[in-house]
Amino acid sequence: MRSYDFAPLYRSTVGFDQIANMMDRVLSNDGATPSYPPYNIEKTADDAYRISIAVAGFSDNDLSVEMREKSLIVSARKADETEEKTYLHRGIATRAFERRFHLADHVHVTGAAHADGMLHIDLERQMPEALKPRQIQIASDRAVLDKDVVEAKSVN
């Protein structure tokens, strides 16, 4: 894959460094992209999303969901087993993992649930009132004219 130099973008813009960093992260091909555990990202409404991660073999105490600097970090670490088991076949992976999801501005986690071997994390885009579109009231022509008219007697 071809690598791109974002230095000209840094020289000619202010405040867009996050976009360049994101593009650099996406375009980097380090070959070590983790595939465990499998997950889905679905859009449940116009401004709502759900991340579902297959976490078979992990309990609630083994899982951690954390928000840090516009990133959602999901990790799991299986507690050491006190009893020694002998497996004839071990096909259920319960190895530790950390999965990061970079979130857009104003996307917040609204809840998380663990059921039937799936961890569901609900997210919602919550736009601040200052960024929402607002209707500007238009004054009638008569009100503007009355405000600008000056009485002839008061001038003289």
Tab-separated table of C-alpha atoms in Angstrom:
chain	number	residue	atom	x	y	z
A	1	MET	CA	0.000	0.000	0.000
A	2	ARG	CA	1.182	3.521	-0.743
A	3	SER	CA	1.965	5.860	2.157
A	4	TYR	CA	0.989	9.507	2.020
A	5	ASP	CA	2.831	12.515	3.395
A	6	PHE	CA	0.481	14.840	5.281
A	7	ALA	CA	3.175	17.474	5.965
A	8	PRO	CA	1.675	19.970	3.431
A	9	LEU	CA	-1.653	19.691	5.238
A	10	TYR	CA	-0.004	20.525	8.557
A	11	ARG	CA	1.762	23.543	7.027
A	12	SER	CA	-1.315	25.129	5.486
A	13	THR	CA	-4.135	24.389	7.949
A	14	VAL	CA	-4.915	24.975	11.591
A	15	GLY	CA	-7.079	22.627	13.632
A	16	PHE	CA	-7.293	19.822	11.075
A	17	ASP	CA	-4.497	17.717	12.569
A	18	GLN	CA	-7.029	15.218	13.940
A	19	ILE	CA	-8.252	14.463	10.423
A	20	ALA	CA	-4.709	13.927	9.171
A	21	ASN	CA	-3.929	11.687	12.134
A	22	MET	CA	-7.076	9.659	11.479
A	23	MET	CA	-6.226	9.284	7.789
A	24	ASP	CA	-2.685	8.252	8.695
A	25	ARG	CA	-4.051	5.625	11.119
A	26	VAL	CA	-6.514	4.249	8.564
A	27	LEU	CA	-4.021	4.148	5.719
A	28	SER	CA	-1.206	2.594	7.717
A	29	ASN	CA	-0.819	-1.046	6.854
A	30	ASP	CA	0.987	-2.591	9.767
A	31	GLY	CA	-0.287	-6.091	9.011
A	32	ALA	CA	-1.082	-6.696	12.668
A	33	THR	CA	-4.753	-5.789	12.534
A	34	PRO	CA	-6.402	-7.849	15.263
A	35	SER	CA	-9.369	-9.991	14.306
A	36	TYR	CA	-10.172	-11.242	17.806
A	37	PRO	CA	-12.795	-10.923	19.098
A	38	PRO	CA	-15.261	-10.592	16.226
A	39	TYR	CA	-17.642	-7.630	16.400
A	40	ASN	CA	-20.492	-5.874	14.586
A	41	ILE	CA	-21.276	-2.179	14.319
A	42	GLU	CA	-24.874	-1.407	13.487
A	43	LYS	CA	-26.868	1.769	13.058
A	44	THR	CA	-30.025	1.469	15.160
A	45	ALA	CA	-31.469	4.958	14.498
A	46	ASP	CA	-30.488	8.214	12.789
A	47	ASP	CA	-28.143	9.174	15.629
A	48	ALA	CA	-27.790	5.847	17.463
A	49	TYR	CA	-25.344	2.972	17.041
A	50	ARG	CA	-24.610	-0.383	18.676
A	51	ILE	CA	-21.313	-2.248	18.861
A	52	SER	CA	-21.746	-5.968	19.564
A	53	ILE	CA	-18.654	-7.970	20.514
A	54	ALA	CA	-18.531	-11.764	20.863
A	55	VAL	CA	-17.042	-12.368	24.320
A	56	ALA	CA	-17.858	-16.029	24.977
A	57	GLY	CA	-16.136	-17.340	28.086
A	58	PHE	CA	-15.773	-13.950	29.799
A	59	SER	CA	-17.800	-12.843	32.819
A	60	ASP	CA	-18.879	-9.280	33.619
A	61	ASN	CA	-15.922	-8.957	36.004
A	62	ASP	CA	-13.454	-9.914	33.240
A	63	LEU	CA	-14.683	-7.154	30.879
A	64	SER	CA	-13.864	-3.443	30.903
A	65	VAL	CA	-15.469	-0.671	28.821
A	66	GLU	CA	-13.808	2.748	29.044
A	67	MET	CA	-14.055	6.121	27.284
A	68	ARG	CA	-10.743	7.966	26.921
A	69	GLU	CA	-9.931	10.908	24.632
A	70	LYS	CA	-12.601	10.288	21.961
A	71	SER	CA	-11.865	6.551	22.012
A	72	LEU	CA	-13.938	3.665	23.267
A	73	ILE	CA	-11.653	0.996	24.713
A	74	VAL	CA	-13.032	-2.483	25.324
A	75	SER	CA	-10.724	-4.934	27.031
A	76	ALA	CA	-10.936	-8.295	28.732
A	77	ARG	CA	-8.591	-10.258	30.908
A	78	LYS	CA	-9.533	-13.687	32.143
A	79	ALA	CA	-8.795	-14.209	35.816
A	80	ASP	CA	-6.232	-16.921	36.485
A	81	GLU	CA	-7.914	-20.252	37.059
A	82	THR	CA	-7.138	-21.718	40.446
A	83	GLU	CA	-7.864	-25.294	39.485
A	84	GLU	CA	-5.749	-27.135	36.938
A	85	LYS	CA	-7.759	-28.500	33.987
A	86	THR	CA	-6.713	-30.972	31.338
A	87	TYR	CA	-8.186	-30.185	27.943
A	88	LEU	CA	-8.469	-32.723	25.151
A	89	HIS	CA	-9.377	-29.876	22.773
A	90	ARG	CA	-9.434	-26.169	23.594
A	91	GLY	CA	-11.307	-24.263	20.884
A	92	ILE	CA	-12.851	-21.447	22.934
A	93	ALA	CA	-10.412	-18.570	22.990
A	94	THR	CA	-10.442	-16.692	26.267
A	95	ARG	CA	-7.225	-14.810	25.692
A	96	ALA	CA	-6.925	-11.215	26.796
A	97	PHE	CA	-7.759	-8.526	24.254
A	98	GLU	CA	-8.068	-4.793	23.832
A	99	ARG	CA	-10.170	-3.320	21.040
A	100	ARG	CA	-10.271	0.436	20.336
A	101	PHE	CA	-12.980	2.334	18.497
A	102	HIS	CA	-12.323	5.984	17.607
A	103	LEU	CA	-15.511	7.988	18.046
A	104	ALA	CA	-16.633	11.087	16.192
A	105	ASP	CA	-17.309	14.345	17.973
A	106	HIS	CA	-20.399	14.349	20.196
A	107	VAL	CA	-20.776	10.530	20.169
A	108	HIS	CA	-21.308	9.235	23.698
A	109	VAL	CA	-21.789	5.793	25.229
A	110	THR	CA	-25.320	5.482	26.593
A	111	GLY	CA	-25.054	1.969	27.998
A	112	ALA	CA	-23.489	-1.473	27.906
A	113	ALA	CA	-24.973	-4.932	28.492
A	114	HIS	CA	-23.477	-8.428	28.589
A	115	ALA	CA	-25.790	-11.318	27.761
A	116	ASP	CA	-25.504	-14.693	26.028
A	117	GLY	CA	-21.802	-14.296	25.282
A	118	MET	CA	-22.279	-10.906	23.589
A	119	LEU	CA	-21.261	-7.501	24.881
A	120	HIS	CA	-23.552	-4.788	23.487
A	121	ILE	CA	-22.446	-1.144	23.728
A	122	ASP	CA	-24.992	1.510	22.770
A	123	LEU	CA	-23.795	4.869	21.457
A	124	GLU	CA	-25.622	8.044	20.552
A	125	ARG	CA	-24.649	11.251	18.762
A	126	GLN	CA	-25.756	14.078	21.054
A	127	MET	CA	-25.449	17.424	19.310
A	128	PRO	CA	-25.127	20.421	21.636
A	129	GLU	CA	-27.895	22.996	21.381
A	130	ALA	CA	-25.429	25.572	20.035
A	131	LEU	CA	-24.686	23.368	16.991
A	132	LYS	CA	-28.276	22.429	16.199
A	133	PRO	CA	-30.048	24.333	13.423
A	134	ARG	CA	-32.303	27.058	14.741
A	135	GLN	CA	-35.039	29.097	13.178
A	136	ILE	CA	-34.407	32.852	12.932
A	137	GLN	CA	-37.534	34.932	13.358
A	138	ILE	CA	-38.049	37.459	10.557
A	139	ALA	CA	-39.439	40.821	11.659
A	140	SER	CA	-42.244	42.333	9.632
A	141	ASP	CA	-41.419	45.311	7.391
A	142	ARG	CA	-43.744	47.547	9.408
A	143	ALA	CA	-41.820	46.960	12.679
A	144	VAL	CA	-38.486	47.786	11.025
A	145	LEU	CA	-39.909	50.921	9.383
A	146	ASP	CA	-41.495	52.160	12.615
A	147	LYS	CA	-38.199	51.759	14.457
A	148	ASP	CA	-36.232	53.776	11.867
A	149	VAL	CA	-38.750	56.624	11.417
A	150	VAL	CA	-37.870	59.814	13.288
A	151	GLU	CA	-40.484	62.381	14.136
A	152	ALA	CA	-39.933	65.748	12.398
A	153	LYS	CA	-40.759	67.668	15.592
A	154	SER	CA	-38.031	65.934	17.600
A	155	VAL	CA	-35.365	66.808	15.017
A	156	ASN	CA	-36.147	70.550	14.988
